[in-house]
Short mmCIF file of C-alpha atoms and ligand atoms in Angstrom, two decimals:
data_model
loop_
_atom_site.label_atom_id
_atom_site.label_comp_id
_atom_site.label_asym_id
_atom_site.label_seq_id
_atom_site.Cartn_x
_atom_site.Cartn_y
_atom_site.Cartn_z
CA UNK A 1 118.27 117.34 106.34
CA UNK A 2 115.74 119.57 104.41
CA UNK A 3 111.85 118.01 104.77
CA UNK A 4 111.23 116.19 101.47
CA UNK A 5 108.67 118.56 98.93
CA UNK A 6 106.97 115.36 97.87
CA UNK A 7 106.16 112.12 100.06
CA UNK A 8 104.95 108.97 98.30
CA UNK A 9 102.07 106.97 100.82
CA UNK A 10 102.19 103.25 100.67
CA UNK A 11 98.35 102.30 101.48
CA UNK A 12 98.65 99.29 102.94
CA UNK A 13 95.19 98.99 104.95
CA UNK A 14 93.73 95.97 102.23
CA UNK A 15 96.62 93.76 103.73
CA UNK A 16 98.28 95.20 107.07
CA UNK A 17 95.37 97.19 107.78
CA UNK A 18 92.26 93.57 107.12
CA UNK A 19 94.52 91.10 107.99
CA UNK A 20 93.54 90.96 112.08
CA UNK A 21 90.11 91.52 111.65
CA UNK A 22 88.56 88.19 113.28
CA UNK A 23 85.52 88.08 110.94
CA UNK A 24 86.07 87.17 107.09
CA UNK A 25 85.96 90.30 104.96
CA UNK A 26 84.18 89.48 101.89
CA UNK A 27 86.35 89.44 98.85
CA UNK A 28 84.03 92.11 96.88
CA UNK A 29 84.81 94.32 99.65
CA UNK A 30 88.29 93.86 99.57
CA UNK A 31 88.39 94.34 95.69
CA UNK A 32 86.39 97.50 96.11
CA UNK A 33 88.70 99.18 98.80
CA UNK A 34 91.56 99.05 96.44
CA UNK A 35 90.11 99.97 93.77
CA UNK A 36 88.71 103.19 95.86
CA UNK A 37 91.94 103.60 97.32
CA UNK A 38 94.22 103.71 93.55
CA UNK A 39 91.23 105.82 92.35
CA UNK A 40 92.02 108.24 95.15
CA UNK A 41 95.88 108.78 93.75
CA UNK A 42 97.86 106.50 95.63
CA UNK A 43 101.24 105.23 93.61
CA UNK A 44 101.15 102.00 95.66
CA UNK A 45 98.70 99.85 97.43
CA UNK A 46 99.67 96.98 99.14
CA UNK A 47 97.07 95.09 98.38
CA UNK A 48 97.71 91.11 100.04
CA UNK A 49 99.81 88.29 101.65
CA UNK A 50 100.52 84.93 100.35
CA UNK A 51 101.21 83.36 103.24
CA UNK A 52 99.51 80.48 105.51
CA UNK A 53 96.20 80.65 105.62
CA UNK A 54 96.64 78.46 108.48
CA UNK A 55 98.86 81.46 110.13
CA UNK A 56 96.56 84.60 108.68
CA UNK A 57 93.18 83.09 107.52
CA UNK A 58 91.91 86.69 106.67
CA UNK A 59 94.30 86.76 103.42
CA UNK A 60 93.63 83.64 102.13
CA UNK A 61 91.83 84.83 98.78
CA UNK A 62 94.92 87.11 97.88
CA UNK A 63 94.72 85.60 94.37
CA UNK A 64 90.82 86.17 93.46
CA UNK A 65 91.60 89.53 95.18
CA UNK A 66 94.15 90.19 92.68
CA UNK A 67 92.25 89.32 90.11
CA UNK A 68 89.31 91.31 90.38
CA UNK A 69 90.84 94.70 91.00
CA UNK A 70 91.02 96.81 88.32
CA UNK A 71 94.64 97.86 87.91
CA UNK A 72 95.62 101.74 87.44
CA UNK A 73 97.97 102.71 84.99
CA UNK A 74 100.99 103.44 86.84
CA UNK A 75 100.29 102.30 90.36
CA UNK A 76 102.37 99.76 91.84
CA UNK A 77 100.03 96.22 93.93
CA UNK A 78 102.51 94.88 96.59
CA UNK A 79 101.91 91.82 97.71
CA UNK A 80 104.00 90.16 100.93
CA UNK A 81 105.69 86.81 100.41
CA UNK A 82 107.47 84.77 103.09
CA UNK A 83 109.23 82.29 101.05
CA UNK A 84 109.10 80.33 97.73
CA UNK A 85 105.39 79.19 97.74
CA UNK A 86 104.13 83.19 98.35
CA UNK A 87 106.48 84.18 95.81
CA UNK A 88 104.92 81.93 92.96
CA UNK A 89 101.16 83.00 94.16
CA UNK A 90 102.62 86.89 93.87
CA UNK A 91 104.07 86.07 90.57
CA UNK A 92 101.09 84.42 88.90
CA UNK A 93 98.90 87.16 90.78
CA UNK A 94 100.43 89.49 88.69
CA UNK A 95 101.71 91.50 91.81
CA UNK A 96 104.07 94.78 90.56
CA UNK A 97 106.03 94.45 93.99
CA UNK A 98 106.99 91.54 96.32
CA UNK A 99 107.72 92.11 100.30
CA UNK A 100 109.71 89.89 102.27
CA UNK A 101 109.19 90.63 105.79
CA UNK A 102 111.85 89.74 108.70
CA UNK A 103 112.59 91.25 111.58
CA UNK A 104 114.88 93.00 113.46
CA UNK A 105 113.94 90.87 116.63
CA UNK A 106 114.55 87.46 117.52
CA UNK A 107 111.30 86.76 119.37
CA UNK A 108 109.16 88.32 116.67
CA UNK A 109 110.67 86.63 114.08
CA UNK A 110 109.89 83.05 115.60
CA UNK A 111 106.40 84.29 116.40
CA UNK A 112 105.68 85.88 113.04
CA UNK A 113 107.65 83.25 110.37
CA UNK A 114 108.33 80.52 112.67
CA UNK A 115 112.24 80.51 112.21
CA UNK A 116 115.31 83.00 113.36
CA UNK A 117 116.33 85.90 111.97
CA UNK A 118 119.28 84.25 109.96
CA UNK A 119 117.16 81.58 108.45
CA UNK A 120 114.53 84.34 107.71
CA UNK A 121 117.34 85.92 105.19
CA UNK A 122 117.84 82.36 104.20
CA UNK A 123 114.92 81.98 102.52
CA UNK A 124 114.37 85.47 101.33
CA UNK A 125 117.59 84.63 99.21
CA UNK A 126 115.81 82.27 96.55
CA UNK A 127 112.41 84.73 96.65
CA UNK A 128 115.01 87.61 96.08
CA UNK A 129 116.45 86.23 93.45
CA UNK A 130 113.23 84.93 91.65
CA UNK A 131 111.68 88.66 92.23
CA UNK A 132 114.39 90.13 90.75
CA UNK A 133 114.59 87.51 87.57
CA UNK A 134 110.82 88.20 87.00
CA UNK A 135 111.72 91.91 86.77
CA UNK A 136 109.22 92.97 89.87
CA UNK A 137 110.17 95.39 92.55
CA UNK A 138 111.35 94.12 96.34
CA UNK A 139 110.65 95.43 99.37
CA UNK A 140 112.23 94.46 102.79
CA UNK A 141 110.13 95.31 106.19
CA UNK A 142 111.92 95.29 109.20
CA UNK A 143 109.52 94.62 111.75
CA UNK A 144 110.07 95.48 115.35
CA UNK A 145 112.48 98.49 114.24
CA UNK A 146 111.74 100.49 117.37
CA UNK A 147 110.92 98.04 120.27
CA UNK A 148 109.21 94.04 120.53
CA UNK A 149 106.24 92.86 122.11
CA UNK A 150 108.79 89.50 123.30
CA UNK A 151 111.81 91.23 124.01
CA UNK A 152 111.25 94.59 124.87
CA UNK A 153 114.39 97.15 123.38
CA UNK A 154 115.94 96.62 120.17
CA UNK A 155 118.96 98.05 119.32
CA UNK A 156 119.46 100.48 116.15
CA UNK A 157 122.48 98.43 115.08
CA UNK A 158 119.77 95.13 114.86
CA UNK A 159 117.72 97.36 112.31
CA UNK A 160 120.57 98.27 110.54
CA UNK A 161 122.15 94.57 110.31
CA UNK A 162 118.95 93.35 108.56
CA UNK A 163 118.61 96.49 106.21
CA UNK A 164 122.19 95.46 104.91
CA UNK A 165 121.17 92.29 104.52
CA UNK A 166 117.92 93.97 102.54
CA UNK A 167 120.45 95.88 100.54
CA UNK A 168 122.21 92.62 99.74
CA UNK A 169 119.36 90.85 98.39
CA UNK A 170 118.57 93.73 95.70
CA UNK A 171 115.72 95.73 97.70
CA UNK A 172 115.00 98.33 96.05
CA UNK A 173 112.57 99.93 99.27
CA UNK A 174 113.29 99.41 103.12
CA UNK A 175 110.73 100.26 105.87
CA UNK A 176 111.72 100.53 109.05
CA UNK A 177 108.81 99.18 110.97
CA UNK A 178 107.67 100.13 114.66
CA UNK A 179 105.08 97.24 114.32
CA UNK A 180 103.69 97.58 117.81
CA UNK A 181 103.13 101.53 117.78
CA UNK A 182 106.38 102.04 120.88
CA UNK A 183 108.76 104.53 119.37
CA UNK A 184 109.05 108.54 120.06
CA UNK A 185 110.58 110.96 117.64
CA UNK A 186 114.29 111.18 119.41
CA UNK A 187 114.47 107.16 119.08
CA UNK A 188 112.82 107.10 115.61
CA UNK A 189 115.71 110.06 114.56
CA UNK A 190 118.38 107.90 116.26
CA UNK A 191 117.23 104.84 114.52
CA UNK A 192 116.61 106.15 110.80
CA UNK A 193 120.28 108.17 111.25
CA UNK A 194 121.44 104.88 111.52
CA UNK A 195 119.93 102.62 108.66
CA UNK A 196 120.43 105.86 105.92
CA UNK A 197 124.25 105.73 106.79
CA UNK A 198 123.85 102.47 104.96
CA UNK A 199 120.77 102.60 102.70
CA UNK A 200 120.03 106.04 100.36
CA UNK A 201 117.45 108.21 102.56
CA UNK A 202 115.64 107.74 99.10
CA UNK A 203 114.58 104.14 99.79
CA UNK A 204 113.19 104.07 103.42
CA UNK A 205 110.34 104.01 104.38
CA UNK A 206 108.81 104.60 107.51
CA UNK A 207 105.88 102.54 109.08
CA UNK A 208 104.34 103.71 111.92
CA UNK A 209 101.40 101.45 114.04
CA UNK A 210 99.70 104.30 116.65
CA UNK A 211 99.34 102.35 119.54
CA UNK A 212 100.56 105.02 121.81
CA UNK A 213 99.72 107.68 119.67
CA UNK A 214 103.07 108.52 118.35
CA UNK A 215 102.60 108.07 114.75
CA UNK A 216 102.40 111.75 113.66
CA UNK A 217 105.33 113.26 115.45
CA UNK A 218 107.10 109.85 114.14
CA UNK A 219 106.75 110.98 110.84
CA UNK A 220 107.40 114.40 111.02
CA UNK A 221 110.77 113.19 113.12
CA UNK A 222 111.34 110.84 109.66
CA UNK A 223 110.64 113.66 107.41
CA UNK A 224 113.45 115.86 109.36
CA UNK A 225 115.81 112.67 108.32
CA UNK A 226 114.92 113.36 104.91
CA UNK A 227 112.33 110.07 104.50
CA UNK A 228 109.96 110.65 101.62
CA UNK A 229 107.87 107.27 101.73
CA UNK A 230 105.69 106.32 104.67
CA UNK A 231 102.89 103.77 105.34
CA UNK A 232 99.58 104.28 105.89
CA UNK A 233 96.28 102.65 106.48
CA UNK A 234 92.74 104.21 105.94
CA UNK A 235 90.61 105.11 108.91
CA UNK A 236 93.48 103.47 111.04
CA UNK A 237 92.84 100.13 109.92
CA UNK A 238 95.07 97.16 110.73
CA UNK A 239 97.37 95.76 113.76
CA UNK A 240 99.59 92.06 113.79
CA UNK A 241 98.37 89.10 114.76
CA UNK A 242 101.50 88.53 116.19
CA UNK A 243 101.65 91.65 118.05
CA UNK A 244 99.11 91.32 120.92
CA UNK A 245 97.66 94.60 121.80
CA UNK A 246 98.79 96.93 119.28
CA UNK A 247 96.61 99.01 117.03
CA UNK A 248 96.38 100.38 113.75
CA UNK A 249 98.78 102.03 111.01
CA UNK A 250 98.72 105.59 111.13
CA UNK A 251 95.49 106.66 109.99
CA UNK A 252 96.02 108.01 106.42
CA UNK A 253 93.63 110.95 106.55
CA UNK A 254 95.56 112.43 109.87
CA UNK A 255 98.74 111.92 107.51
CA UNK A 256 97.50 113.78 104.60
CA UNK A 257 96.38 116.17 106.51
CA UNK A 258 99.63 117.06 107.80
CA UNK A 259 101.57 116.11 105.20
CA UNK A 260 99.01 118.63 102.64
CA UNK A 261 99.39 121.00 106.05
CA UNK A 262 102.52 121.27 105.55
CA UNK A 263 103.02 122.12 101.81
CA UNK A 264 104.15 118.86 101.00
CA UNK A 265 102.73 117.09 97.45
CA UNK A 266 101.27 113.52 97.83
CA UNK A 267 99.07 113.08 94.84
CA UNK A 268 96.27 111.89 96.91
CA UNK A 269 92.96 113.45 97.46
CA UNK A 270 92.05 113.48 100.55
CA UNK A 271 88.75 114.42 100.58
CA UNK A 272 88.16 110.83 98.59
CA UNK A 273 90.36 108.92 101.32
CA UNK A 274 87.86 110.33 104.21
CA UNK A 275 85.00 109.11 102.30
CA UNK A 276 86.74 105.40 101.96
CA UNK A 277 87.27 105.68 105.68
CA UNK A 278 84.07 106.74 106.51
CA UNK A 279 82.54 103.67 104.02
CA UNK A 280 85.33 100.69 105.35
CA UNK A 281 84.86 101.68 108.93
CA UNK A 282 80.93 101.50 108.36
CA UNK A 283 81.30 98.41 106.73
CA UNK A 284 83.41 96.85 109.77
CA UNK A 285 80.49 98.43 112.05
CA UNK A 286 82.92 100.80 113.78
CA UNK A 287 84.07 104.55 114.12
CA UNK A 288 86.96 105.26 111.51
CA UNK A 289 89.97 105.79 114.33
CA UNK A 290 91.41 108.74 112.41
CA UNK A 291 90.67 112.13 113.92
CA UNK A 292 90.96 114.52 110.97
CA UNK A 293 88.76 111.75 108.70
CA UNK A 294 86.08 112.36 110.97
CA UNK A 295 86.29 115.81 111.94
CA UNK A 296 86.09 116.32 107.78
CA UNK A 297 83.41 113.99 107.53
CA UNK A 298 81.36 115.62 110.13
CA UNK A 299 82.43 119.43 108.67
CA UNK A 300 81.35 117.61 105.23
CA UNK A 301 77.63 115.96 106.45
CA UNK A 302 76.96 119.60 108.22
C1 HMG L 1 106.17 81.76 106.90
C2 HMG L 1 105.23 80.64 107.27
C3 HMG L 1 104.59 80.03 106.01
C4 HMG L 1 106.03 79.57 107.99
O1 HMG L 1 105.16 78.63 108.59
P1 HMG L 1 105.63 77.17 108.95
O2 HMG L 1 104.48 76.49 109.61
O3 HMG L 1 106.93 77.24 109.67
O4 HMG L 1 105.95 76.67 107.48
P2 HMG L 1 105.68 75.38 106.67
O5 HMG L 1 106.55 75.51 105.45
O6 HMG L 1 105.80 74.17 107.55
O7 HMG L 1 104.16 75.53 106.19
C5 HMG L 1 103.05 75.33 107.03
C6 HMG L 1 101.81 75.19 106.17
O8 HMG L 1 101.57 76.41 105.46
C7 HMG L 1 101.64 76.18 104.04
N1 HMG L 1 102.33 77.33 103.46
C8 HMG L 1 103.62 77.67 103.63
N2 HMG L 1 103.86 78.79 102.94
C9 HMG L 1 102.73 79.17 102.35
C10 HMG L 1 102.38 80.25 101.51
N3 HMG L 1 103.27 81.17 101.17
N4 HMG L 1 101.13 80.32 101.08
C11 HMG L 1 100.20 79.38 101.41
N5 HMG L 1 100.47 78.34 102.23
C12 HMG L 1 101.72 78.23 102.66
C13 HMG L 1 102.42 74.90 103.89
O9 HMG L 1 102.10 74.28 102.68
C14 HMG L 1 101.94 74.09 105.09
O10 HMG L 1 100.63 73.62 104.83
P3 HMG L 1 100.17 72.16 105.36
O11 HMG L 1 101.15 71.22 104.78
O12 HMG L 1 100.26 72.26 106.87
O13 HMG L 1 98.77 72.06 104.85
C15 HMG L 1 104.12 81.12 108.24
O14 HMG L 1 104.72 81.46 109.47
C16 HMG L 1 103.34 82.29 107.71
O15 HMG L 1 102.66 82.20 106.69
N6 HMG L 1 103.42 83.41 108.41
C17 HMG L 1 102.72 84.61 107.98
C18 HMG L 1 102.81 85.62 109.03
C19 HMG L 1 102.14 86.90 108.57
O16 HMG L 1 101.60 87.03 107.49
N7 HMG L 1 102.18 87.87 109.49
C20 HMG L 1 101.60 89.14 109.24
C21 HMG L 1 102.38 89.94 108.23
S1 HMG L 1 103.87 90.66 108.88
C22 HMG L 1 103.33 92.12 109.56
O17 HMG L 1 102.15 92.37 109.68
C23 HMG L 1 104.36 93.14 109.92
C24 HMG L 1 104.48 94.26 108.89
C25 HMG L 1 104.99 93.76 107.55
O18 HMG L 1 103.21 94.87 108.66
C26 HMG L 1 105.44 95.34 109.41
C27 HMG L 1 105.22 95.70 110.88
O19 HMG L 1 104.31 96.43 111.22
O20 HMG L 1 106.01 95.15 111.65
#
């Protein structure tokens, strides 16, 4: 497959990238981050959950979030939804994009939604359809893509079972999720071979955690199977709360980096995204965990 000339980055950190942090992130700051982050170029933010606050208490103002941001022409605020309720929040939100996220492993999928895999699809159905009726785009994540926290190996043809089931529901986008950070390139080949036999290369994504540092070649492995949309959170940000132990999304500067490296268009600036990481990860009271935002922040501040 020829690498893709153009990638499209999904910054997700306001929602997969805030929601573990144990200490309530003011909504202001929320608002501002993705507001910095459209200003910066990026076609799509995902910017909240409606879900539990009981389950994730650190998304519980996704509405007044949604309110406040100021929207950019043209760039696309995905929200996730698990069911009928987070659908109707996204809806009067004004969200441009609704994600239903399942699983391709059992375990995960009781530990994350609470039901099995099957009744996960059950009630995507109604969301699906009431997505589609309200003319907004739908994503499907398929978490656990390249290995569970619960049950260890998952098998491509588990990924590929829910993606069909994706493609059945009218998704228009896919991401093949390693949610705990487990996958090397050969698997991550093996496993995105499989789902584009079934979906168009087009409309898969790839989302890469960086728990064992794998993200990167991850990518580049995607890009070699023609995937031209990938996930990324600023300065690292993010992990599950249903995935003990595992880190961040790849870090977006190390991405662009790459990615701009490498000849290939993103539309982002990057020198704006390593000041947002260098002005989130102060803000959290931490060291932004991306190695080429800080190498240009420290090049920058010499
Ligand atoms: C799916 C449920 C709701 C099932 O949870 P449940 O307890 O089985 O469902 P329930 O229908 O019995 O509802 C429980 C309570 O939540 C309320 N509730 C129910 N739905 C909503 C809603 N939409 N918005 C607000 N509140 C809601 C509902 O009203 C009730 O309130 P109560 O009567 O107890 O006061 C729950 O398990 C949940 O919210 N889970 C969220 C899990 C989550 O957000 N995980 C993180 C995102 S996934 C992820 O990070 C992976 C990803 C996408 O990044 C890719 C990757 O890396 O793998």
């Amino acid at each position: 497959m020829p690498t893709p000339a153009k990638v499209k980055i999904v910054e997700v950190s306001p929602r997969d990238g805030l929601q573990n942090e144990k200490q309530f992130i003011p909504t202001d700051i929320k608002v501002e981050l993705i507001n910095r982050l459209s200003q910066a170029g990026f076609q799509n933010v995902e910017a909240t959950s409606f879900v539990s606050p009981k389950w994730v208490p650190q998304m519980a103002d996704g509405a007044e979030v949604m309110a406040a941001i100021q929207r950019k022409p043209g760039t696309i605020y995905s929200v996730l939804a698990p069911n009928m309720r987070g659908f109707d929040g996204a809806l009067a939100a004004g969200a441009d994009e609704v994600v239903i996220f399942g699983a391709a492993s059992e375990a995960f999928s009781q530990k994350n939604i609470n039901c099995s895999i099957a009744e996960s699809i059950a009630r995507f159905e109604p969301v699906a359809e009431a997505v589609k009726a309200a003319g907004l785009r739908l994503r499907g994540s398929i978490s656990c893509a390249l290995g569970c926290p619960y049950q260890g190996e998952v098998d491509p043809s588990a990924v590929v079972d829910v993606a069909r089931r994706y493609l059945e529901l009218g998704c228009d986008e896919i991401d093949v999720a390693d949610t705990i950070g487990v996958g090397t390139p050969a698997r991550v080949e093996r496993v995105m071979k499989a789902v584009t036999e079934v979906v168009d290369p087009a409309r898969v994504a790839g989302h890469f955690h960086d728990t064992y540092g794998q993200a990167l070649a991850n990518i580049l492995a995607s890009l070699q199977a023609g995937i031209s949309i990938y996930h990324a959170s600023v300065a690292g940000l993010g992990g599950c709360p249903y995935a003990k132990g595992a880190t961040g999304n790849v870090a977006t500067e190390d991405v662009l980096y790459m990615l701009h490296g490498m000849g290939i268009e993103t539309g982002v600036d990057l020198d704006a995204v390593v000041d947002i990481g260098q002005w989130i990860s102060g803000h959290l009271d931490r060291k932004a965990a991306s190695r080429a935002g800080n190498a240009l922040a420290a090049r920058k501040a010499a």
